[in-house]
Coordinates of C-alpha atoms and ligand atoms in Angstrom, one line a residue:
X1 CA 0.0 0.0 0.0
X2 CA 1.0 3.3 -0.7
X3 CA 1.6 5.3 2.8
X4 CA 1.3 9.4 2.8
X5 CA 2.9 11.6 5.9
X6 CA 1.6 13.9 7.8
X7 CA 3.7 15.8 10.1
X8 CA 2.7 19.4 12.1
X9 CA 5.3 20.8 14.1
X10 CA 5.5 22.5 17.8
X11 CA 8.2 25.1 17.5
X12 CA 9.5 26.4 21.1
X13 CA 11.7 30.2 20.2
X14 CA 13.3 31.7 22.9
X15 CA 12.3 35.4 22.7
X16 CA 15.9 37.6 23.4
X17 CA 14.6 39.7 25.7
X18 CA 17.1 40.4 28.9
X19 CA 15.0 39.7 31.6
X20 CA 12.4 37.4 32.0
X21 CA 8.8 37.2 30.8
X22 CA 7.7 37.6 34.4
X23 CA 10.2 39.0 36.2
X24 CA 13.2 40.8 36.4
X25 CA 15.7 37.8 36.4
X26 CA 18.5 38.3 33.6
X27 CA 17.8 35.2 30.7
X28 CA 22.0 35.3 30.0
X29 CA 22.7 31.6 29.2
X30 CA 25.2 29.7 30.8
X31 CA 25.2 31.5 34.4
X32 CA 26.0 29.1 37.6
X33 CA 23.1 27.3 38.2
X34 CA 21.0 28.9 40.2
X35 CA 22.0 32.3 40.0
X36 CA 19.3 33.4 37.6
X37 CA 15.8 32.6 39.1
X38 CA 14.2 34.8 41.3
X39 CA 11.1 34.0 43.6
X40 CA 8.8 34.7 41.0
X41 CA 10.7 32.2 38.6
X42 CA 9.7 29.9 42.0
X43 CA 6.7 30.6 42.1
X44 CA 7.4 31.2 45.8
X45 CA 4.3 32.5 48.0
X46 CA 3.6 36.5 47.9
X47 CA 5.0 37.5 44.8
X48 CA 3.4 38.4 41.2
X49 CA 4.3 38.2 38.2
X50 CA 4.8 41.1 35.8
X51 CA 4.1 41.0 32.5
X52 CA 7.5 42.2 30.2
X53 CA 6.5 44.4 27.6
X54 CA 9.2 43.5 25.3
X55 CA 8.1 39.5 24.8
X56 CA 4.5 41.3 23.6
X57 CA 6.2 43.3 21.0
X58 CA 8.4 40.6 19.6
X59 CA 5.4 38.3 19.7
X60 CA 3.6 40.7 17.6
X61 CA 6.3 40.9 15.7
X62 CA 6.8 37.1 15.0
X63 CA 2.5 37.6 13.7
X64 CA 3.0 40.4 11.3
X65 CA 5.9 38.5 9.5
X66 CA 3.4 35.2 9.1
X67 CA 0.7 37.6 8.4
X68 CA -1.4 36.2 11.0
X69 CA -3.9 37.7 13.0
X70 CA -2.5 39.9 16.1
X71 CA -5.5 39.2 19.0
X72 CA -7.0 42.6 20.5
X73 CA -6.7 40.7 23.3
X74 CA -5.5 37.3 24.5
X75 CA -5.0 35.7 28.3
X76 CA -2.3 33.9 30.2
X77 CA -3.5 30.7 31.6
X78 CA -1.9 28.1 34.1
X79 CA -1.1 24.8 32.8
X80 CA -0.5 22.3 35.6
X81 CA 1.9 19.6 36.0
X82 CA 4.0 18.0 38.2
X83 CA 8.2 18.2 37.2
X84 CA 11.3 18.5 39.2
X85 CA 12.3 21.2 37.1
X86 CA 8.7 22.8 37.3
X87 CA 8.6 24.0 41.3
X88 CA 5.4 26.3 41.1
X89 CA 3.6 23.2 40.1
X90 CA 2.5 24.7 36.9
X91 CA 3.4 26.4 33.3
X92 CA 1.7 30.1 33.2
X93 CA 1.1 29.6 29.1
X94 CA -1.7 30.8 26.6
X95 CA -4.1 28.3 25.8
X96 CA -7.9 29.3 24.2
X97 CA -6.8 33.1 23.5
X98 CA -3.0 33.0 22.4
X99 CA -1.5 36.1 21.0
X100 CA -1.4 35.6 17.6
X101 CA -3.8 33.3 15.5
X102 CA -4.2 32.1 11.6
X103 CA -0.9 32.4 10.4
X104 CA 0.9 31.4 7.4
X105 CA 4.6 30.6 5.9
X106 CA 5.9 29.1 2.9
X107 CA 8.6 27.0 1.9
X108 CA 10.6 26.5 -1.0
X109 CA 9.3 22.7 -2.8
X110 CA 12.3 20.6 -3.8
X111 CA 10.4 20.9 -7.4
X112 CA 11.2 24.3 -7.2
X113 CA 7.6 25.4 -6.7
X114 CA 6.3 26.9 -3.3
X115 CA 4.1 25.1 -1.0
X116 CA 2.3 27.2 2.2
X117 CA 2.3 25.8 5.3
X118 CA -0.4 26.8 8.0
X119 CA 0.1 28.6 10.9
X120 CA -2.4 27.7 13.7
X121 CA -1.1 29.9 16.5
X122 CA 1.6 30.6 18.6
X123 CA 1.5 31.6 22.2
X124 CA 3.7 33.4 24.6
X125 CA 4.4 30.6 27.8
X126 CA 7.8 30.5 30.0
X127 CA 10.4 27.8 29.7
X128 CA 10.7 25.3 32.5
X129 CA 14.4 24.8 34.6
X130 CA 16.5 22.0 33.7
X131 CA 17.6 19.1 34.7
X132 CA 21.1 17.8 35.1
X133 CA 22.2 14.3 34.7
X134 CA 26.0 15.4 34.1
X135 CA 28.4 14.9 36.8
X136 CA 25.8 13.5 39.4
X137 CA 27.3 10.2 39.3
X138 CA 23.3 8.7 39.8
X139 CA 21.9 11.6 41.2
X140 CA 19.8 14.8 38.7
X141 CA 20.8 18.2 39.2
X142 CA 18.3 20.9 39.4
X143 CA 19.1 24.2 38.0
X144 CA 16.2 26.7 37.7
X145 CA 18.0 29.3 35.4
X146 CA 15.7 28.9 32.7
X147 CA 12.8 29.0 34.7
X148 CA 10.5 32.0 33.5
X149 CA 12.7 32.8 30.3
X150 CA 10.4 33.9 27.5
X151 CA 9.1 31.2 24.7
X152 CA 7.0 32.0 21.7
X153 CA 5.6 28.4 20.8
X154 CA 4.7 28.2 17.2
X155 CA 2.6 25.8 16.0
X156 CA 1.5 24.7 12.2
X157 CA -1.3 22.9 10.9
X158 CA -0.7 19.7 9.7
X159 CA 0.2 20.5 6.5
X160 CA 3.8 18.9 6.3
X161 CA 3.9 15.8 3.8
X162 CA 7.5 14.7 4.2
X163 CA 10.7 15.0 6.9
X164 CA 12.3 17.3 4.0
X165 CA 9.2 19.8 4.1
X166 CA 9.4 20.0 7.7
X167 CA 13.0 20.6 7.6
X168 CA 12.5 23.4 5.1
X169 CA 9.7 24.6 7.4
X170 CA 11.6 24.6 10.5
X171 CA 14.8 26.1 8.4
X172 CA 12.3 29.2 7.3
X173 CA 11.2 29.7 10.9
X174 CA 14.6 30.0 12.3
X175 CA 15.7 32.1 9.5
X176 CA 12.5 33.9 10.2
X177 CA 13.0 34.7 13.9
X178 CA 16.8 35.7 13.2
X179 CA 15.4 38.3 10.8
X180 CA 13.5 39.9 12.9
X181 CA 16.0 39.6 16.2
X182 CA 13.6 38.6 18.4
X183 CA 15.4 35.1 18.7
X184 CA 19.0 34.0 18.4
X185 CA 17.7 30.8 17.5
X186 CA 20.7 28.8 19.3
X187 CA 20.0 25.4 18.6
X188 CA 22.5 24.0 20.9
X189 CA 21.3 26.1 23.9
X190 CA 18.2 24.9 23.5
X191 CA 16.6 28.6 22.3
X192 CA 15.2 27.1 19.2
X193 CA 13.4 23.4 19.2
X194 CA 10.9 21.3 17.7
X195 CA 8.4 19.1 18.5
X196 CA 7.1 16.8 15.8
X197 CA 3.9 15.2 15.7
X198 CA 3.9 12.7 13.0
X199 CA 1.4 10.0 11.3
X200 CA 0.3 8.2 8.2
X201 CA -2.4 7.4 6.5
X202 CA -3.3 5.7 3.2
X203 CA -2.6 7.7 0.6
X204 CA -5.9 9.2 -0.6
X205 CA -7.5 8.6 2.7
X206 CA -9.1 11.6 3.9
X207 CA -8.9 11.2 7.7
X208 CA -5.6 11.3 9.4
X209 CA -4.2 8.5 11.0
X210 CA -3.3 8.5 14.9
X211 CA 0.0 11.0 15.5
X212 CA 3.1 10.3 18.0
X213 CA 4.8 13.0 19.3
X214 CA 8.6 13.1 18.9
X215 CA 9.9 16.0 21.6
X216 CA 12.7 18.4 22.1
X217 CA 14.6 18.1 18.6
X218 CA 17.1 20.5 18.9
X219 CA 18.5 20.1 15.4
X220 CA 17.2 20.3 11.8
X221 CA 19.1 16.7 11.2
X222 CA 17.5 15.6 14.6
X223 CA 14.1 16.3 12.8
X224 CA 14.7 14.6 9.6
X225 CA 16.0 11.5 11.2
X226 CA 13.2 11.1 13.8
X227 CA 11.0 11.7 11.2
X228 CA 12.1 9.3 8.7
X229 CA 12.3 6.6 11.6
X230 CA 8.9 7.2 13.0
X231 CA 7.3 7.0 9.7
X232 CA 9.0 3.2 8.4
X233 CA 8.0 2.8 12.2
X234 CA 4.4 3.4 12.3
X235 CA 4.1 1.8 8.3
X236 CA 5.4 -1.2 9.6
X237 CA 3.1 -1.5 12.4
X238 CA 0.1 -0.8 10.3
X239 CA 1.0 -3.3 7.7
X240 CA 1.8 -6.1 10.2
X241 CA -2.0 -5.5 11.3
X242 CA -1.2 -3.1 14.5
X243 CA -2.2 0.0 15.5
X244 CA 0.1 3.3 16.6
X245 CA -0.6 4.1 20.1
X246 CA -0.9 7.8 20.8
X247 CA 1.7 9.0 22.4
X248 CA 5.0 11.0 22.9
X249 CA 8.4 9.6 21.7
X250 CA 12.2 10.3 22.7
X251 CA 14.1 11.0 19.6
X252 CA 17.8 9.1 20.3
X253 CA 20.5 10.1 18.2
X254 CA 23.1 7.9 19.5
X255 CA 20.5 4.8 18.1
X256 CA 18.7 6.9 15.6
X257 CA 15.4 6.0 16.6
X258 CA 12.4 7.3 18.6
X259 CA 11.1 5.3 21.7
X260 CA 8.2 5.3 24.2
X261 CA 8.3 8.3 26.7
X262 CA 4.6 8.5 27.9
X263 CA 1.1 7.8 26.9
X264 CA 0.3 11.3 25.7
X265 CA -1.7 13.5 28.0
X266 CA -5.3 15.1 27.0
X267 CA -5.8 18.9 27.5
X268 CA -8.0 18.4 29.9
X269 CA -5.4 16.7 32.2
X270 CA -3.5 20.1 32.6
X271 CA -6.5 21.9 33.9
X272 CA -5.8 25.3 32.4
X273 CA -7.6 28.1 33.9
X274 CA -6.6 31.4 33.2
X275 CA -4.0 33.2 35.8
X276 CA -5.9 34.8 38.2
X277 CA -2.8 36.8 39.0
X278 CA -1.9 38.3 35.4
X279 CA -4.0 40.8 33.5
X280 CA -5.6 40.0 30.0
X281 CA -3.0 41.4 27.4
X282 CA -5.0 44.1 25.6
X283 CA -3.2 45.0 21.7
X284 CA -4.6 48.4 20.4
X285 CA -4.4 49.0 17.0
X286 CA -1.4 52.0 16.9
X287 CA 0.5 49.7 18.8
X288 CA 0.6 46.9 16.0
X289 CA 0.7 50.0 13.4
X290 CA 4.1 50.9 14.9
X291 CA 5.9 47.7 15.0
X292 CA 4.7 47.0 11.2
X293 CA 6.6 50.5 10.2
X294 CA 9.7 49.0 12.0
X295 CA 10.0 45.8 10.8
X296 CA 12.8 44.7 8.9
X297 CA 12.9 43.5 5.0
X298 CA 12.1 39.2 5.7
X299 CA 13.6 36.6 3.9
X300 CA 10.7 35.8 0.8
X301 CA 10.6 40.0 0.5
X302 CA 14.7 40.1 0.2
X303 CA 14.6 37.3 -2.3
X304 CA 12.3 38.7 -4.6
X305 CA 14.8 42.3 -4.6
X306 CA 17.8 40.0 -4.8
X307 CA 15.9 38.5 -7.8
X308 CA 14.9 41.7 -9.6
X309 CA 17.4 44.0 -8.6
X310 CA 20.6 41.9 -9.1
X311 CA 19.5 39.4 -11.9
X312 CA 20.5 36.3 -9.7
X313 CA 18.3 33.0 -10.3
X314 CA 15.7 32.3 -7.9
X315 CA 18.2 29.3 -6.8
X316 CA 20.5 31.5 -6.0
X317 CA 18.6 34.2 -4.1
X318 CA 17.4 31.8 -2.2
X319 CA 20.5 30.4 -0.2
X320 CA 21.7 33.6 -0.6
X321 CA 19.1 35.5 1.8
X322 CA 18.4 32.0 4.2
X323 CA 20.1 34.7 6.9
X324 CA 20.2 38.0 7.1
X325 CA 23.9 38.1 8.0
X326 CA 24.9 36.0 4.8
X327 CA 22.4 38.3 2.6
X328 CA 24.2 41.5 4.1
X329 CA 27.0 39.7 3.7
X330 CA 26.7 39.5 -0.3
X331 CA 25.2 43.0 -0.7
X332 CA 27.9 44.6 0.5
X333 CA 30.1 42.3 -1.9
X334 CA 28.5 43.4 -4.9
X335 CA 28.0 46.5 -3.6
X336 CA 31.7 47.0 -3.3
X337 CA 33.0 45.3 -6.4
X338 CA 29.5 46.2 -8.9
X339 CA 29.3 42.2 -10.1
X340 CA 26.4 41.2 -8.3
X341 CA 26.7 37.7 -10.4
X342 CA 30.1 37.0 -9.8
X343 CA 29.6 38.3 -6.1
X344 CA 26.9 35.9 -6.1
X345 CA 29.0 33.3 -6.7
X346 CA 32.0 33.8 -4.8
X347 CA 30.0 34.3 -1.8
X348 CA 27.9 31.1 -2.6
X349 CA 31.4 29.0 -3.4
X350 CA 34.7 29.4 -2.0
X351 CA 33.7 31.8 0.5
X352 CA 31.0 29.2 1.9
X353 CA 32.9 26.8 2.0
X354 CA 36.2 28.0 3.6
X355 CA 33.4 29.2 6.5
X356 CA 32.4 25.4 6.4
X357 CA 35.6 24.1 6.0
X358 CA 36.7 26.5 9.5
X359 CA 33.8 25.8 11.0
X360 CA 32.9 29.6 11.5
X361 CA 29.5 32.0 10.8
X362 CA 29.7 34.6 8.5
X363 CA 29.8 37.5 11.1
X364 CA 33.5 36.0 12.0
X365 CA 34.8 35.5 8.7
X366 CA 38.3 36.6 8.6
X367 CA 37.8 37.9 5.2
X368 CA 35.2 41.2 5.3
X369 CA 33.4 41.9 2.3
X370 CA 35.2 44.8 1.3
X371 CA 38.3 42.6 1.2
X372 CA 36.4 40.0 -0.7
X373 CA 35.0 43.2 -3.2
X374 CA 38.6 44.2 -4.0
X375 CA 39.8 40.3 -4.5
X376 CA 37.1 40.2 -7.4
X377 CA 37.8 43.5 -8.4
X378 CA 41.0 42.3 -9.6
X379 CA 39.3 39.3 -11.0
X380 CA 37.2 41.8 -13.6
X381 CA 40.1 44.6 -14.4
X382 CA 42.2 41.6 -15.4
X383 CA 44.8 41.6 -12.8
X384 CA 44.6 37.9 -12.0
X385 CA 42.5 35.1 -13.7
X386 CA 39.7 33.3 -11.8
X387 CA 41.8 30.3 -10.8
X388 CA 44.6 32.6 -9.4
X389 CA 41.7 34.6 -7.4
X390 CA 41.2 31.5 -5.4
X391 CA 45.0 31.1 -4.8
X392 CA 44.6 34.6 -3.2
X393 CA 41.5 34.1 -1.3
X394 CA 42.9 31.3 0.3
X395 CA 46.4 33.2 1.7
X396 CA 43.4 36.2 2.4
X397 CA 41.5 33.7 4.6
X398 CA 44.7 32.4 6.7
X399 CA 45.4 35.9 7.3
X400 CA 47.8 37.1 4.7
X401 CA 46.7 40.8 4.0
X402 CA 44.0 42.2 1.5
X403 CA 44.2 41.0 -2.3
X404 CA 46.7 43.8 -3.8
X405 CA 49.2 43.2 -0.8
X406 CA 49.3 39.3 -1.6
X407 CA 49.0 39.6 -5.5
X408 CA 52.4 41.4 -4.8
X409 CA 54.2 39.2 -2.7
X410 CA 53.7 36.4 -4.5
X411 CA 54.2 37.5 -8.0
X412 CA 50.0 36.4 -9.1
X413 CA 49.6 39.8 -11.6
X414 CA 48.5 38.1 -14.6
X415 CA 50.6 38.1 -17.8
X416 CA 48.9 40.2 -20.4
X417 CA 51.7 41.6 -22.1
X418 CA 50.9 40.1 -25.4
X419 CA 54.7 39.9 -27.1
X420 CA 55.5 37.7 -23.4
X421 CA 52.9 35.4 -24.1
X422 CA 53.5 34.9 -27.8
X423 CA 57.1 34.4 -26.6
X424 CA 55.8 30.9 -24.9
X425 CA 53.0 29.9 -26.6
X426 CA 56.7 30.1 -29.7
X427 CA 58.0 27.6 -27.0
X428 CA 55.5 25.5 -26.5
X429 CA 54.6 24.9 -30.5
X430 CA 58.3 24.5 -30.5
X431 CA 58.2 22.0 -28.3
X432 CA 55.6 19.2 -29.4
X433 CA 55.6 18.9 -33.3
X434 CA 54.2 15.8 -32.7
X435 CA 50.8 17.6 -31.3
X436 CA 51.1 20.1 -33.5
X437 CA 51.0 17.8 -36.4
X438 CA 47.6 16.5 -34.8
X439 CA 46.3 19.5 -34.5
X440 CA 46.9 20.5 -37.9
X441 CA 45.1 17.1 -39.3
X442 CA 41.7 18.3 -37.7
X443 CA 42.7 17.4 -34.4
X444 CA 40.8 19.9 -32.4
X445 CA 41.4 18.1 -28.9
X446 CA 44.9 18.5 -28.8
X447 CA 44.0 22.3 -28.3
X448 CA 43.5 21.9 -24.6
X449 CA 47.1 20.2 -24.5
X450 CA 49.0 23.5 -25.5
X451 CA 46.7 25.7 -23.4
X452 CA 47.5 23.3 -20.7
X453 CA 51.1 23.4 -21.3
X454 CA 51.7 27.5 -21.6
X455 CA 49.5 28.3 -18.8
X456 CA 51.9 25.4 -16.9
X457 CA 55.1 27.7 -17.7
X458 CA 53.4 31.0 -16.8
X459 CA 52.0 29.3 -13.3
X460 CA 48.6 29.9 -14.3
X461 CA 49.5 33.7 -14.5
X462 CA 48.4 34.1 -18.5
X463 CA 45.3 35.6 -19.1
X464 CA 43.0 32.9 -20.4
X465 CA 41.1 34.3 -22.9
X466 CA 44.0 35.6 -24.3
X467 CA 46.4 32.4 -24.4
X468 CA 43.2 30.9 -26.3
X469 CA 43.3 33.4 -29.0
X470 CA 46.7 33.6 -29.6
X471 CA 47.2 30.2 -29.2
X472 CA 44.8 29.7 -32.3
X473 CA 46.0 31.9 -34.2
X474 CA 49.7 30.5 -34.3
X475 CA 48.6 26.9 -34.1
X476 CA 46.8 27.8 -37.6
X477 CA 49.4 30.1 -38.9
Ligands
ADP1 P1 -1.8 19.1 21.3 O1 -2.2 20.5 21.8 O2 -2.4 18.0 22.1 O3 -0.3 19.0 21.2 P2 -2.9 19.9 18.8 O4 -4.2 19.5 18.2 O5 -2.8 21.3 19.2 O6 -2.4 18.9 19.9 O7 -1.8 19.7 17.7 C1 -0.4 19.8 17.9 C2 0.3 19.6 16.6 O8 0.0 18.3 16.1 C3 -0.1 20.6 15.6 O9 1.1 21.0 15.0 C4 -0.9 19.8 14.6 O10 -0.7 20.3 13.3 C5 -0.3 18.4 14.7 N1 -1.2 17.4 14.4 C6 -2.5 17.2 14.8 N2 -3.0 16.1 14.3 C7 -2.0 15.4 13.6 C8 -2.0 14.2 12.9 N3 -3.0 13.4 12.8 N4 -0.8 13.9 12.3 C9 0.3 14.7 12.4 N5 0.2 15.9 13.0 C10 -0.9 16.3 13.6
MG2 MG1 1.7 19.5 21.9

């Protein structure tokens, strides 16, 4: 039988905000344990929470860039639990009125075609403490600095049809968030994860099968590989006559597979009630008005420009603005040299892959992009060929000097003195009658031989287009 997946995902952001949603605790990661939670992060009797204005704004935010719906007003409610890591015995979170509503984002199809992907809602809620099992020999650590930080949780409709479109999803989200700085989307300290709900169903089938829950995915290759695993997972069940239980999985890398955490919980078992010690949050109008005027150019809107304005292929402006800091990256490139194309692909080629080859983000590239400008600079007035330019970018990268200084130092200026290079394409002809006699009988090939060989005795420093001319002409002569 043919199987089709369905996948929405959870998406937990830490909001950036210095102090907590609730109180005036810093949210700097990495601090002692316990340093950072303050009786209100507790929960401890006699204190209130305060809402922080900044989570609303970047919340409102987050809407306007998935052109959702912003709520006039929405309403903090308690969800209760029982967790080590959860002392005040429950989760203040938005549950029937969250923040923003109806939502929308899409994602580029592998066919090259665009797909949108709903947007149900996302709430404001605070992050939970942590526990430790590091170090504890058989005993869990408690730390509490997270407690109260500031999560936007983000959830989509169940519109995903593969692990690749929930990657590409989860990749335009995190973008997304970066764009707007209201997140800085660490995935490793936890400020960006995922939780997957994933099923199958015949394909065809109208109603959706019964979903597991993978949680905590902190990475997008986490989520393609849980994905993947619980999908041959639950299609192996249902075709050997079983049924998937509803319930929430533990993604292990180590194993790549998902197991049994818990039987998953019904709403009802949290027993939300609205916090009876935080106002409604009440949105006027002006106020959305004024964070729309200050938002930022997003990633679909900067693609488009990079499409029109610079001629690049819609391939290209696509990887090209997946950050901000990559897209700022290039523009001041092409800004700096006036070859948006050949900015375009520089930035896309050798300069991504030195930063993955060193392991580094763009913002600590040892090369700036006015030292990157100048390198192809000297690529268009003919100073150094293409292949040399790489030579130089290289020694630029391990710190070297700018592209003139190394150019210099290491005798690269290209060769375009024309009576130099007719000197050794003379030496080369000289050389090999043998190939030249080839050549002459109709043997075209050959032609890559002496282009071969003369720019071999200038070490690559001829200009190309020039050694191909010439070349021909005293081939034939
Ligand atoms: P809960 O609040 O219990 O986690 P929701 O109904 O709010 O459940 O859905 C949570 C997520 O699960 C959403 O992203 C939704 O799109 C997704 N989802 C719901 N039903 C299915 C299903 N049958 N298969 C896959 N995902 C689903
Ligand atoms: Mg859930």
């Amino acid at each position: 039988m043919e199987w089709e997946t369905v996948i929405g995902l959870e998406i937990h952001a830490q909001l950036n905000t210095v102090s907590k949603i609730f109180s005036g605790a810093a949210t700097a990661y990495g601090a002692e344990p316990n340093r950072q939670a303050c009786a209100v992060d507790l929960g401890l009797p006699g204190v209130l929470p305060v809402l922080n204005a900044g989570v609303v704004e970047k919340a409102v935010m987050l809407g306007l860039a998935i052109d959702a719906r912003i709520a006039p007003r929405s309403v903090f409610a308690r969800k209760n639990y029982f967790y080590p890591d959860l002392p005040k015995g429950y989760q203040i979170s938005q549950y029937e009125l969250p923040i923003v509503a109806e939502g929308h984002l899409d994602i580029d199809r592998e066919d090259g075609g665009r797909k949108r992907i709903g947007v149900t809602r996302a709430h404001l809620e605070e992050d939970a403490g942590k526990s430790l099992h590091e170090g504890f020999a058989a005993m869990t650590g408690i730390d509490l600095n997270r407690a109260g930080t500031p999560l936007v949780e983000i959830v989509s409709e169940p519109d995903l049809r593969s692990a690749k479109e929930a990657v590409a999803y989860m990749k335009k989200l995190h973008a997304l968030v970066r764009y707007l700085g209201i997140s800085d989307g660490n995935m490793q300290e936890g400020s960006f994860r995922c939780d997957a709900n994933v099923s199958v169903r015949p394909k065809g089938q109208q109603a959706f099968g019964t979903r597991t829950e993978i949680k905590n995915l902190n990475s997008f290759r986490f989520v393609e590989r849980a994905i993947n695993f619980e999908v041959e997972r639950q299609i192996d069940l249902l075709e050997a006559g079983g049924t998937v239980v509803q319930e929430t999985r533990l993604y292990d890398p180590d194993r790549d597979e998902t197991r049994s955490m818990r039987s998953k919980e019904e709403a009802n078992d949290y027993r939300y009630f609205p916090d009876p010690d935080l106002l409604p949050v009440v949105i006027h109008p002006e106020f959305v008005d004024a964070i729309r005027g200050r938002l930022p150019e997003l990633p679909d809107a900067k693609r488009d420009r990079f499409i029109s304005e610079y001629g690049l292929s819609a391939y290209d402006a696509g990887s090209l603005t997946a950050s901000r800091e990559m897209a700022d990256y290039f523009e001041a490139v092409a800004a700096g040299c006036d070859a948006p194309k050949l900015a375009a692909n520089w930035v896309m080629g050798e300069f991504t892959a030195a930063l993955n080859r060193s392991e580094l983000v763009v913002e600590h590239s040892p090369v700036p992009a006015g030292a990157l400008a100048q390198l192809l600079v000297r690529i268009q007035d003919e100073t150094i060929s293409g292949k040399i330019a790489k030579e130089v970018f290289e020694a630029m990268w391990a710190g070297e000097g700018d592209a003139d200084a190394i150019i210099d130092a290491r005798g690269l200026k290209q060769i375009t003195d024309t009576g130099a290079i007719d000197a050794i394409i003379d030496e080369v002809i000289a050389a090999n009658p043998a190939q030249v006699e080839q050549f002459r009988s109709g043997k075209d090939k050959v032609f890559g031989f002496f282009v071969g060989q003369v720019m071999k005795k200038t070490r690559g420093k001829a200009n190309p287009a020039q050694v191909n001319e010439r070349l021909r002409t005293r081939l034939q002569g």
